[in-house]
């Protein structure tokens, strides 16, 4: 449905925009775009790579949009942004990222939608890898780089372009766009407070699951319980109520292992990713693959080689006995899961956290503080810098000092240092062999570069 059309992506470098741009470009559409990050000189490698695929990039000054195009822009982008103003003056139709993704998704014969508060990018990557290994040639739309599909020619592999008939995508409840999707298989990883009230989330996820031929639901998640009553439900989890059932979980220094049982068969699973939450993600992916007739044993074999996603507990390296790990944790649920994975293994953690905006701190600062306070062990230390801020009119009255005060009040060892550099220096000062440094945060590509800088400084020590 997207072939031979012309699209202009406003914010083309974004984690949700870039994979979609690559998919429609690979299917024959003309694609161009702009990005504020490019204009500010950030992530030049990424924008150079986009241009190498024949995608023209323009400054975000209104010079890019042309007659005959469709503007693709986030719903949050204001009409005052020059490219939007130019598109409006030309009378161009406008789609959100979700509008375009849902149109591609709904046109596929086998559409697997992965929703949930946490883990959806990981489960999307796992399902995509299982289907790829089974030679199903899936198209996969993800919000994170899938390391199995990344290589020198495809460093930003947040999309896999396969056949139009099989489409795997994460779907987002935070903006309500999950309602646009018509899944053949609907996966709900879990439900917890993030951007909307629990009542709204139950409604959105309930409607999403009810539309599917098969709904893959987490039997272990209390908030998903209302969804388990449907006649189309396949349950996964570690509880006896699960059809795809995990057991005998064991943390390992380089991942984890557990067993999965289904219909009387039992298989041993070995994952290269740590944490019980990733074992649950794997069970969800195995169930989704089973819903499109891939045997459990075949999924288990594929997952042994699943390398995970960029910035999902990604080990950047080790120097002088200190391991540096990059992670996307930024909401209460994800922080809890990451800290639980950290606590499965011995050794002190030095944690850095950059809040992903002032708005999120107002929305869930108290819950975030509780999550950190509960997860930080007595010897661990947390350093928090000021929230990420790329300009605009956001209310900046509640910042990182309030978050840190709440964490300290809850018993967590935390400090607020305004800049990222100051936090880095403090961690390097503290770090000794056997420690792990974790870089936590979202919505900022340069966090990985920060982790790599710390690694280089550790390596340079005598």
PDB file of N, CA and C in Angstrom, residues 321-416:
ATOM      1  N   UNK A 321      38.847  -4.612  35.082  1.00  0.00           N
ATOM      2  CA  UNK A 321      37.962  -5.335  35.989  1.00  0.00           C
ATOM      3  C   UNK A 321      36.582  -4.718  36.184  1.00  0.00           C
ATOM      4  N   UNK A 322      36.320  -3.596  35.502  1.00  0.00           N
ATOM      5  CA  UNK A 322      35.017  -2.918  35.618  1.00  0.00           C
ATOM      6  C   UNK A 322      34.237  -3.133  34.320  1.00  0.00           C
ATOM      7  N   UNK A 323      32.987  -3.616  34.444  1.00  0.00           N
ATOM      8  CA  UNK A 323      32.117  -3.850  33.277  1.00  0.00           C
ATOM      9  C   UNK A 323      31.191  -2.656  33.087  1.00  0.00           C
ATOM     10  N   UNK A 324      31.064  -2.177  31.843  1.00  0.00           N
ATOM     11  CA  UNK A 324      30.165  -1.056  31.542  1.00  0.00           C
ATOM     12  C   UNK A 324      28.976  -1.578  30.722  1.00  0.00           C
ATOM     13  N   UNK A 325      27.773  -1.286  31.213  1.00  0.00           N
ATOM     14  CA  UNK A 325      26.532  -1.805  30.621  1.00  0.00           C
ATOM     15  C   UNK A 325      25.633  -0.630  30.267  1.00  0.00           C
ATOM     16  N   UNK A 326      25.022  -0.695  29.085  1.00  0.00           N
ATOM     17  CA  UNK A 326      24.153   0.368  28.574  1.00  0.00           C
ATOM     18  C   UNK A 326      22.718  -0.133  28.596  1.00  0.00           C
ATOM     19  N   UNK A 327      21.797   0.635  29.182  1.00  0.00           N
ATOM     20  CA  UNK A 327      20.423   0.145  29.320  1.00  0.00           C
ATOM     21  C   UNK A 327      19.406   1.278  29.178  1.00  0.00           C
ATOM     22  N   UNK A 328      18.266   0.914  28.615  1.00  0.00           N
ATOM     23  CA  UNK A 328      17.192   1.839  28.246  1.00  0.00           C
ATOM     24  C   UNK A 328      16.249   2.143  29.410  1.00  0.00           C
ATOM     25  N   UNK A 329      16.472   1.531  30.588  1.00  0.00           N
ATOM     26  CA  UNK A 329      15.511   1.664  31.701  1.00  0.00           C
ATOM     27  C   UNK A 329      15.225   3.133  32.004  1.00  0.00           C
ATOM     28  N   UNK A 330      13.936   3.493  32.007  1.00  0.00           N
ATOM     29  CA  UNK A 330      13.582   4.898  32.241  1.00  0.00           C
ATOM     30  C   UNK A 330      12.227   5.076  32.924  1.00  0.00           C
ATOM     31  N   UNK A 331      11.445   3.996  33.067  1.00  0.00           N
ATOM     32  CA  UNK A 331      10.189   4.113  33.812  1.00  0.00           C
ATOM     33  C   UNK A 331      10.249   3.161  35.009  1.00  0.00           C
ATOM     34  N   UNK A 332       9.300   3.251  35.958  1.00  0.00           N
ATOM     35  CA  UNK A 332       9.413   2.456  37.198  1.00  0.00           C
ATOM     36  C   UNK A 332       9.565   0.957  36.949  1.00  0.00           C
ATOM     37  N   UNK A 333       8.798   0.432  35.996  1.00  0.00           N
ATOM     38  CA  UNK A 333       8.803  -0.988  35.688  1.00  0.00           C
ATOM     39  C   UNK A 333      10.152  -1.454  35.126  1.00  0.00           C
ATOM     40  N   UNK A 334      10.662  -0.693  34.151  1.00  0.00           N
ATOM     41  CA  UNK A 334      11.927  -1.063  33.504  1.00  0.00           C
ATOM     42  C   UNK A 334      13.091  -0.942  34.481  1.00  0.00           C
ATOM     43  N   UNK A 335      13.063   0.112  35.309  1.00  0.00           N
ATOM     44  CA  UNK A 335      14.114   0.280  36.313  1.00  0.00           C
ATOM     45  C   UNK A 335      14.108  -0.907  37.277  1.00  0.00           C
ATOM     46  N   UNK A 336      12.913  -1.307  37.731  1.00  0.00           N
ATOM     47  CA  UNK A 336      12.806  -2.448  38.656  1.00  0.00           C
ATOM     48  C   UNK A 336      13.370  -3.716  38.023  1.00  0.00           C
ATOM     49  N   UNK A 337      13.028  -3.955  36.736  1.00  0.00           N
ATOM     50  CA  UNK A 337      13.493  -5.165  36.045  1.00  0.00           C
ATOM     51  C   UNK A 337      15.017  -5.157  35.892  1.00  0.00           C
ATOM     52  N   UNK A 338      15.572  -4.005  35.509  1.00  0.00           N
ATOM     53  CA  UNK A 338      17.028  -3.916  35.333  1.00  0.00           C
ATOM     54  C   UNK A 338      17.751  -4.108  36.656  1.00  0.00           C
ATOM     55  N   UNK A 339      17.259  -3.453  37.722  1.00  0.00           N
ATOM     56  CA  UNK A 339      17.912  -3.592  39.025  1.00  0.00           C
ATOM     57  C   UNK A 339      17.784  -5.019  39.563  1.00  0.00           C
ATOM     58  N   UNK A 340      16.676  -5.692  39.262  1.00  0.00           N
ATOM     59  CA  UNK A 340      16.521  -7.099  39.668  1.00  0.00           C
ATOM     60  C   UNK A 340      17.545  -7.967  38.946  1.00  0.00           C
ATOM     61  N   UNK A 341      17.783  -7.689  37.644  1.00  0.00           N
ATOM     62  CA  UNK A 341      18.791  -8.446  36.885  1.00  0.00           C
ATOM     63  C   UNK A 341      20.191  -8.184  37.453  1.00  0.00           C
ATOM     64  N   UNK A 342      20.458  -6.939  37.841  1.00  0.00           N
ATOM     65  CA  UNK A 342      21.751  -6.579  38.448  1.00  0.00           C
ATOM     66  C   UNK A 342      21.954  -7.371  39.739  1.00  0.00           C
ATOM     67  N   UNK A 343      20.880  -7.470  40.540  1.00  0.00           N
ATOM     68  CA  UNK A 343      20.982  -8.104  41.863  1.00  0.00           C
ATOM     69  C   UNK A 343      21.107  -9.625  41.794  1.00  0.00           C
ATOM     70  N   UNK A 344      20.840 -10.214  40.620  1.00  0.00           N
ATOM     71  CA  UNK A 344      20.970 -11.672  40.493  1.00  0.00           C
ATOM     72  C   UNK A 344      22.429 -12.126  40.578  1.00  0.00           C
ATOM     73  N   UNK A 345      23.352 -11.189  40.358  1.00  0.00           N
ATOM     74  CA  UNK A 345      24.771 -11.536  40.342  1.00  0.00           C
ATOM     75  C   UNK A 345      25.523 -10.729  41.404  1.00  0.00           C
ATOM     76  N   UNK A 346      26.630 -11.271  41.935  1.00  0.00           N
ATOM     77  CA  UNK A 346      27.398 -10.531  42.938  1.00  0.00           C
ATOM     78  C   UNK A 346      28.121  -9.345  42.316  1.00  0.00           C
ATOM     79  N   UNK A 347      28.627  -8.460  43.160  1.00  0.00           N
ATOM     80  CA  UNK A 347      29.383  -7.304  42.674  1.00  0.00           C
ATOM     81  C   UNK A 347      28.569  -6.029  42.792  1.00  0.00           C
ATOM     82  N   UNK A 348      29.259  -4.950  43.118  1.00  0.00           N
ATOM     83  CA  UNK A 348      28.605  -3.657  43.328  1.00  0.00           C
ATOM     84  C   UNK A 348      28.222  -3.007  42.006  1.00  0.00           C
ATOM     85  N   UNK A 349      27.126  -2.244  42.008  1.00  0.00           N
ATOM     86  CA  UNK A 349      26.705  -1.500  40.818  1.00  0.00           C
ATOM     87  C   UNK A 349      26.835  -0.006  41.064  1.00  0.00           C
ATOM     88  N   UNK A 350      27.476   0.691  40.123  1.00  0.00           N
ATOM     89  CA  UNK A 350      27.493   2.147  40.085  1.00  0.00           C
ATOM     90  C   UNK A 350      26.552   2.548  38.960  1.00  0.00           C
ATOM     91  N   UNK A 351      25.462   3.193  39.312  1.00  0.00           N
ATOM     92  CA  UNK A 351      24.384   3.462  38.358  1.00  0.00           C
ATOM     93  C   UNK A 351      24.357   4.938  37.982  1.00  0.00           C
ATOM     94  N   UNK A 352      24.203   5.204  36.700  1.00  0.00           N
ATOM     95  CA  UNK A 352      23.988   6.565  36.221  1.00  0.00           C
ATOM     96  C   UNK A 352      22.599   6.624  35.606  1.00  0.00           C
ATOM     97  N   UNK A 353      21.834   7.660  35.932  1.00  0.00           N
ATOM     98  CA  UNK A 353      20.496   7.804  35.347  1.00  0.00           C
ATOM     99  C   UNK A 353      20.294   9.222  34.835  1.00  0.00           C
ATOM    100  N   UNK A 354      19.868   9.312  33.564  1.00  0.00           N
ATOM    101  CA  UNK A 354      19.470  10.588  32.975  1.00  0.00           C
ATOM    102  C   UNK A 354      17.970  10.528  32.706  1.00  0.00           C
ATOM    103  N   UNK A 355      17.138  11.251  33.487  1.00  0.00           N
ATOM    104  CA  UNK A 355      15.689  11.226  33.230  1.00  0.00           C
ATOM    105  C   UNK A 355      15.388  11.671  31.804  1.00  0.00           C
ATOM    106  N   UNK A 356      14.363  11.074  31.182  1.00  0.00           N
ATOM    107  CA  UNK A 356      14.119  11.340  29.762  1.00  0.00           C
ATOM    108  C   UNK A 356      13.205  12.535  29.524  1.00  0.00           C
ATOM    109  N   UNK A 357      13.106  13.437  30.507  1.00  0.00           N
ATOM    110  CA  UNK A 357      12.353  14.667  30.319  1.00  0.00           C
ATOM    111  C   UNK A 357      11.784  15.172  31.633  1.00  0.00           C
ATOM    112  N   UNK A 358      11.414  16.440  31.637  1.00  0.00           N
ATOM    113  CA  UNK A 358      10.802  17.028  32.837  1.00  0.00           C
ATOM    114  C   UNK A 358       9.363  16.550  32.999  1.00  0.00           C
ATOM    115  N   UNK A 359       8.662  16.381  31.878  1.00  0.00           N
ATOM    116  CA  UNK A 359       7.274  15.891  31.931  1.00  0.00           C
ATOM    117  C   UNK A 359       7.165  14.528  32.601  1.00  0.00           C
ATOM    118  N   UNK A 360       7.981  13.538  32.165  1.00  0.00           N
ATOM    119  CA  UNK A 360       7.935  12.224  32.810  1.00  0.00           C
ATOM    120  C   UNK A 360       8.243  12.275  34.309  1.00  0.00           C
ATOM    121  N   UNK A 361       9.134  13.183  34.738  1.00  0.00           N
ATOM    122  CA  UNK A 361       9.432  13.283  36.171  1.00  0.00           C
ATOM    123  C   UNK A 361       8.198  13.760  36.942  1.00  0.00           C
ATOM    124  N   UNK A 362       7.450  14.675  36.333  1.00  0.00           N
ATOM    125  CA  UNK A 362       6.205  15.127  36.990  1.00  0.00           C
ATOM    126  C   UNK A 362       5.197  13.993  37.031  1.00  0.00           C
ATOM    127  N   UNK A 363       5.110  13.234  35.922  1.00  0.00           N
ATOM    128  CA  UNK A 363       4.098  12.176  35.771  1.00  0.00           C
ATOM    129  C   UNK A 363       4.356  10.980  36.681  1.00  0.00           C
ATOM    130  N   UNK A 364       5.629  10.560  36.772  1.00  0.00           N
ATOM    131  CA  UNK A 364       5.899   9.304  37.488  1.00  0.00           C
ATOM    132  C   UNK A 364       7.140   9.372  38.364  1.00  0.00           C
ATOM    133  N   UNK A 365       7.518  10.585  38.782  1.00  0.00           N
ATOM    134  CA  UNK A 365       8.716  10.752  39.598  1.00  0.00           C
ATOM    135  C   UNK A 365       8.669   9.978  40.906  1.00  0.00           C
ATOM    136  N   UNK A 366       7.506  10.003  41.574  1.00  0.00           N
ATOM    137  CA  UNK A 366       7.376   9.311  42.871  1.00  0.00           C
ATOM    138  C   UNK A 366       7.537   7.798  42.693  1.00  0.00           C
ATOM    139  N   UNK A 367       6.889   7.249  41.654  1.00  0.00           N
ATOM    140  CA  UNK A 367       6.975   5.806  41.393  1.00  0.00           C
ATOM    141  C   UNK A 367       8.400   5.411  40.979  1.00  0.00           C
ATOM    142  N   UNK A 368       9.033   6.291  40.196  1.00  0.00           N
ATOM    143  CA  UNK A 368      10.411   6.051  39.751  1.00  0.00           C
ATOM    144  C   UNK A 368      11.355   6.019  40.964  1.00  0.00           C
ATOM    145  N   UNK A 369      11.168   6.986  41.867  1.00  0.00           N
ATOM    146  CA  UNK A 369      12.004   7.035  43.075  1.00  0.00           C
ATOM    147  C   UNK A 369      11.821   5.771  43.914  1.00  0.00           C
ATOM    148  N   UNK A 370      10.569   5.324  44.045  1.00  0.00           N
ATOM    149  CA  UNK A 370      10.287   4.108  44.829  1.00  0.00           C
ATOM    150  C   UNK A 370      10.968   2.896  44.204  1.00  0.00           C
ATOM    151  N   UNK A 371      10.965   2.842  42.859  1.00  0.00           N
ATOM    152  CA  UNK A 371      11.581   1.733  42.137  1.00  0.00           C
ATOM    153  C   UNK A 371      13.096   1.707  42.373  1.00  0.00           C
ATOM    154  N   UNK A 372      13.735   2.870  42.288  1.00  0.00           N
ATOM    155  CA  UNK A 372      15.177   2.951  42.552  1.00  0.00           C
ATOM    156  C   UNK A 372      15.484   2.601  44.008  1.00  0.00           C
ATOM    157  N   UNK A 373      14.716   3.187  44.934  1.00  0.00           N
ATOM    158  CA  UNK A 373      14.986   2.953  46.361  1.00  0.00           C
ATOM    159  C   UNK A 373      14.859   1.474  46.711  1.00  0.00           C
ATOM    160  N   UNK A 374      13.884   0.791  46.100  1.00  0.00           N
ATOM    161  CA  UNK A 374      13.675  -0.642  46.385  1.00  0.00           C
ATOM    162  C   UNK A 374      14.752  -1.511  45.749  1.00  0.00           C
ATOM    163  N   UNK A 375      15.286  -1.079  44.605  1.00  0.00           N
ATOM    164  CA  UNK A 375      16.203  -1.933  43.842  1.00  0.00           C
ATOM    165  C   UNK A 375      17.673  -1.733  44.128  1.00  0.00           C
ATOM    166  N   UNK A 376      18.025  -0.566  44.677  1.00  0.00           N
ATOM    167  CA  UNK A 376      19.446  -0.291  44.950  1.00  0.00           C
ATOM    168  C   UNK A 376      19.861  -1.040  46.218  1.00  0.00           C
ATOM    169  N   UNK A 377      20.908  -1.861  46.105  1.00  0.00           N
ATOM    170  CA  UNK A 377      21.411  -2.605  47.264  1.00  0.00           C
ATOM    171  C   UNK A 377      22.298  -1.698  48.118  1.00  0.00           C
ATOM    172  N   UNK A 378      22.571  -2.076  49.370  1.00  0.00           N
ATOM    173  CA  UNK A 378      23.316  -1.190  50.281  1.00  0.00           C
ATOM    174  C   UNK A 378      24.643  -0.681  49.724  1.00  0.00           C
ATOM    175  N   UNK A 379      25.367  -1.501  48.964  1.00  0.00           N
ATOM    176  CA  UNK A 379      26.681  -1.078  48.455  1.00  0.00           C
ATOM    177  C   UNK A 379      26.594  -0.318  47.125  1.00  0.00           C
ATOM    178  N   UNK A 380      25.448  -0.386  46.455  1.00  0.00           N
ATOM    179  CA  UNK A 380      25.301   0.279  45.160  1.00  0.00           C
ATOM    180  C   UNK A 380      25.240   1.797  45.332  1.00  0.00           C
ATOM    181  N   UNK A 381      25.594   2.514  44.266  1.00  0.00           N
ATOM    182  CA  UNK A 381      25.477   3.975  44.293  1.00  0.00           C
ATOM    183  C   UNK A 381      24.827   4.451  42.997  1.00  0.00           C
ATOM    184  N   UNK A 382      23.947   5.451  43.129  1.00  0.00           N
ATOM    185  CA  UNK A 382      23.247   6.025  41.974  1.00  0.00           C
ATOM    186  C   UNK A 382      23.628   7.493  41.820  1.00  0.00           C
ATOM    187  N   UNK A 383      23.976   7.879  40.583  1.00  0.00           N
ATOM    188  CA  UNK A 383      24.271   9.273  40.256  1.00  0.00           C
ATOM    189  C   UNK A 383      23.265   9.741  39.209  1.00  0.00           C
ATOM    190  N   UNK A 384      22.577  10.835  39.483  1.00  0.00           N
ATOM    191  CA  UNK A 384      21.521  11.330  38.586  1.00  0.00           C
ATOM    192  C   UNK A 384      21.896  12.720  38.086  1.00  0.00           C
ATOM    193  N   UNK A 385      21.880  12.909  36.756  1.00  0.00           N
ATOM    194  CA  UNK A 385      22.120  14.247  36.206  1.00  0.00           C
ATOM    195  C   UNK A 385      20.768  14.906  35.901  1.00  0.00           C
ATOM    196  N   UNK A 386      20.803  16.116  35.386  1.00  0.00           N
ATOM    197  CA  UNK A 386      19.558  16.802  35.041  1.00  0.00           C
ATOM    198  C   UNK A 386      18.859  16.093  33.874  1.00  0.00           C
ATOM    199  N   UNK A 387      17.533  16.251  33.760  1.00  0.00           N
ATOM    200  CA  UNK A 387      16.803  15.581  32.665  1.00  0.00           C
ATOM    201  C   UNK A 387      17.277  16.035  31.293  1.00  0.00           C
ATOM    202  N   UNK A 388      17.077  15.182  30.313  1.00  0.00           N
ATOM    203  CA  UNK A 388      17.380  15.530  28.924  1.00  0.00           C
ATOM    204  C   UNK A 388      16.443  16.676  28.524  1.00  0.00           C
ATOM    205  N   UNK A 389      16.977  17.659  27.809  1.00  0.00           N
ATOM    206  CA  UNK A 389      16.177  18.829  27.413  1.00  0.00           C
ATOM    207  C   UNK A 389      16.690  19.320  26.072  1.00  0.00           C
ATOM    208  N   UNK A 390      15.848  19.249  25.050  1.00  0.00           N
ATOM    209  CA  UNK A 390      16.249  19.662  23.701  1.00  0.00           C
ATOM    210  C   UNK A 390      15.606  20.988  23.303  1.00  0.00           C
ATOM    211  N   UNK A 391      15.158  21.760  24.275  1.00  0.00           N
ATOM    212  CA  UNK A 391      14.498  23.024  23.968  1.00  0.00           C
ATOM    213  C   UNK A 391      12.989  22.892  24.052  1.00  0.00           C
ATOM    214  N   UNK A 392      12.293  24.013  23.882  1.00  0.00           N
ATOM    215  CA  UNK A 392      10.832  23.993  23.952  1.00  0.00           C
ATOM    216  C   UNK A 392      10.323  24.632  25.235  1.00  0.00           C
ATOM    217  N   UNK A 393       9.013  24.557  25.436  1.00  0.00           N
ATOM    218  CA  UNK A 393       8.353  25.345  26.482  1.00  0.00           C
ATOM    219  C   UNK A 393       7.960  24.516  27.703  1.00  0.00           C
ATOM    220  N   UNK A 394       8.533  23.341  27.861  1.00  0.00           N
ATOM    221  CA  UNK A 394       8.133  22.440  28.947  1.00  0.00           C
ATOM    222  C   UNK A 394       8.370  23.080  30.331  1.00  0.00           C
ATOM    223  N   UNK A 395       7.485  22.774  31.267  1.00  0.00           N
ATOM    224  CA  UNK A 395       7.604  23.219  32.661  1.00  0.00           C
ATOM    225  C   UNK A 395       8.779  22.484  33.315  1.00  0.00           C
ATOM    226  N   UNK A 396       9.803  23.249  33.729  1.00  0.00           N
ATOM    227  CA  UNK A 396      11.008  22.632  34.292  1.00  0.00           C
ATOM    228  C   UNK A 396      11.108  22.819  35.804  1.00  0.00           C
ATOM    229  N   UNK A 397       9.943  22.969  36.464  1.00  0.00           N
ATOM    230  CA  UNK A 397       9.957  23.247  37.908  1.00  0.00           C
ATOM    231  C   UNK A 397      10.322  22.011  38.737  1.00  0.00           C
ATOM    232  N   UNK A 398      10.016  20.813  38.229  1.00  0.00           N
ATOM    233  CA  UNK A 398      10.367  19.589  38.956  1.00  0.00           C
ATOM    234  C   UNK A 398      11.489  18.893  38.197  1.00  0.00           C
ATOM    235  N   UNK A 399      12.656  18.804  38.846  1.00  0.00           N
ATOM    236  CA  UNK A 399      13.817  18.230  38.177  1.00  0.00           C
ATOM    237  C   UNK A 399      14.410  17.070  38.954  1.00  0.00           C
ATOM    238  N   UNK A 400      15.673  16.790  38.674  1.00  0.00           N
ATOM    239  CA  UNK A 400      16.333  15.616  39.250  1.00  0.00           C
ATOM    240  C   UNK A 400      16.555  15.728  40.755  1.00  0.00           C
ATOM    241  N   UNK A 401      16.666  16.968  41.276  1.00  0.00           N
ATOM    242  CA  UNK A 401      16.906  17.103  42.729  1.00  0.00           C
ATOM    243  C   UNK A 401      15.725  16.526  43.527  1.00  0.00           C
ATOM    244  N   UNK A 402      14.497  16.710  42.997  1.00  0.00           N
ATOM    245  CA  UNK A 402      13.311  16.164  43.686  1.00  0.00           C
ATOM    246  C   UNK A 402      13.324  14.636  43.640  1.00  0.00           C
ATOM    247  N   UNK A 403      13.712  14.073  42.486  1.00  0.00           N
ATOM    248  CA  UNK A 403      13.789  12.616  42.340  1.00  0.00           C
ATOM    249  C   UNK A 403      14.803  12.041  43.332  1.00  0.00           C
ATOM    250  N   UNK A 404      15.992  12.647  43.389  1.00  0.00           N
ATOM    251  CA  UNK A 404      17.053  12.142  44.271  1.00  0.00           C
ATOM    252  C   UNK A 404      16.647  12.268  45.739  1.00  0.00           C
ATOM    253  N   UNK A 405      15.991  13.359  46.101  1.00  0.00           N
ATOM    254  CA  UNK A 405      15.534  13.530  47.484  1.00  0.00           C
ATOM    255  C   UNK A 405      14.575  12.403  47.878  1.00  0.00           C
ATOM    256  N   UNK A 406      13.687  12.035  46.958  1.00  0.00           N
ATOM    257  CA  UNK A 406      12.735  10.942  47.230  1.00  0.00           C
ATOM    258  C   UNK A 406      13.445   9.592  47.335  1.00  0.00           C
ATOM    259  N   UNK A 407      14.459   9.370  46.490  1.00  0.00           N
ATOM    260  CA  UNK A 407      15.207   8.099  46.536  1.00  0.00           C
ATOM    261  C   UNK A 407      15.960   7.982  47.870  1.00  0.00           C
ATOM    262  N   UNK A 408      16.602   9.077  48.267  1.00  0.00           N
ATOM    263  CA  UNK A 408      17.350   9.086  49.536  1.00  0.00           C
ATOM    264  C   UNK A 408      16.398   8.867  50.714  1.00  0.00           C
ATOM    265  N   UNK A 409      15.225   9.527  50.648  1.00  0.00           N
ATOM    266  CA  UNK A 409      14.218   9.355  51.712  1.00  0.00           C
ATOM    267  C   UNK A 409      13.753   7.902  51.794  1.00  0.00           C
ATOM    268  N   UNK A 410      13.781   7.221  50.652  1.00  0.00           N
ATOM    269  CA  UNK A 410      13.379   5.812  50.604  1.00  0.00           C
ATOM    270  C   UNK A 410      14.513   4.849  50.955  1.00  0.00           C
ATOM    271  N   UNK A 411      15.673   5.373  51.308  1.00  0.00           N
ATOM    272  CA  UNK A 411      16.776   4.522  51.748  1.00  0.00           C
ATOM    273  C   UNK A 411      17.808   4.208  50.681  1.00  0.00           C
ATOM    274  N   UNK A 412      17.690   4.817  49.491  1.00  0.00           N
ATOM    275  CA  UNK A 412      18.639   4.543  48.409  1.00  0.00           C
ATOM    276  C   UNK A 412      19.824   5.488  48.458  1.00  0.00           C
ATOM    277  N   UNK A 413      21.009   4.995  48.111  1.00  0.00           N
ATOM    278  CA  UNK A 413      22.231   5.799  48.105  1.00  0.00           C
ATOM    279  C   UNK A 413      22.321   6.506  46.748  1.00  0.00           C
ATOM    280  N   UNK A 414      21.885   7.789  46.708  1.00  0.00           N
ATOM    281  CA  UNK A 414      21.808   8.508  45.435  1.00  0.00           C
ATOM    282  C   UNK A 414      22.335   9.924  45.586  1.00  0.00           C
ATOM    283  N   UNK A 415      22.904  10.459  44.489  1.00  0.00           N
ATOM    284  CA  UNK A 415      23.405  11.831  44.476  1.00  0.00           C
ATOM    285  C   UNK A 415      22.980  12.518  43.186  1.00  0.00           C
ATOM    286  N   UNK A 416      22.638  13.813  43.279  1.00  0.00           N
ATOM    287  CA  UNK A 416      22.308  14.609  42.090  1.00  0.00           C
ATOM    288  C   UNK A 416      23.507  15.481  41.737  1.00  0.00           C
TER     289      UNK A 416
END
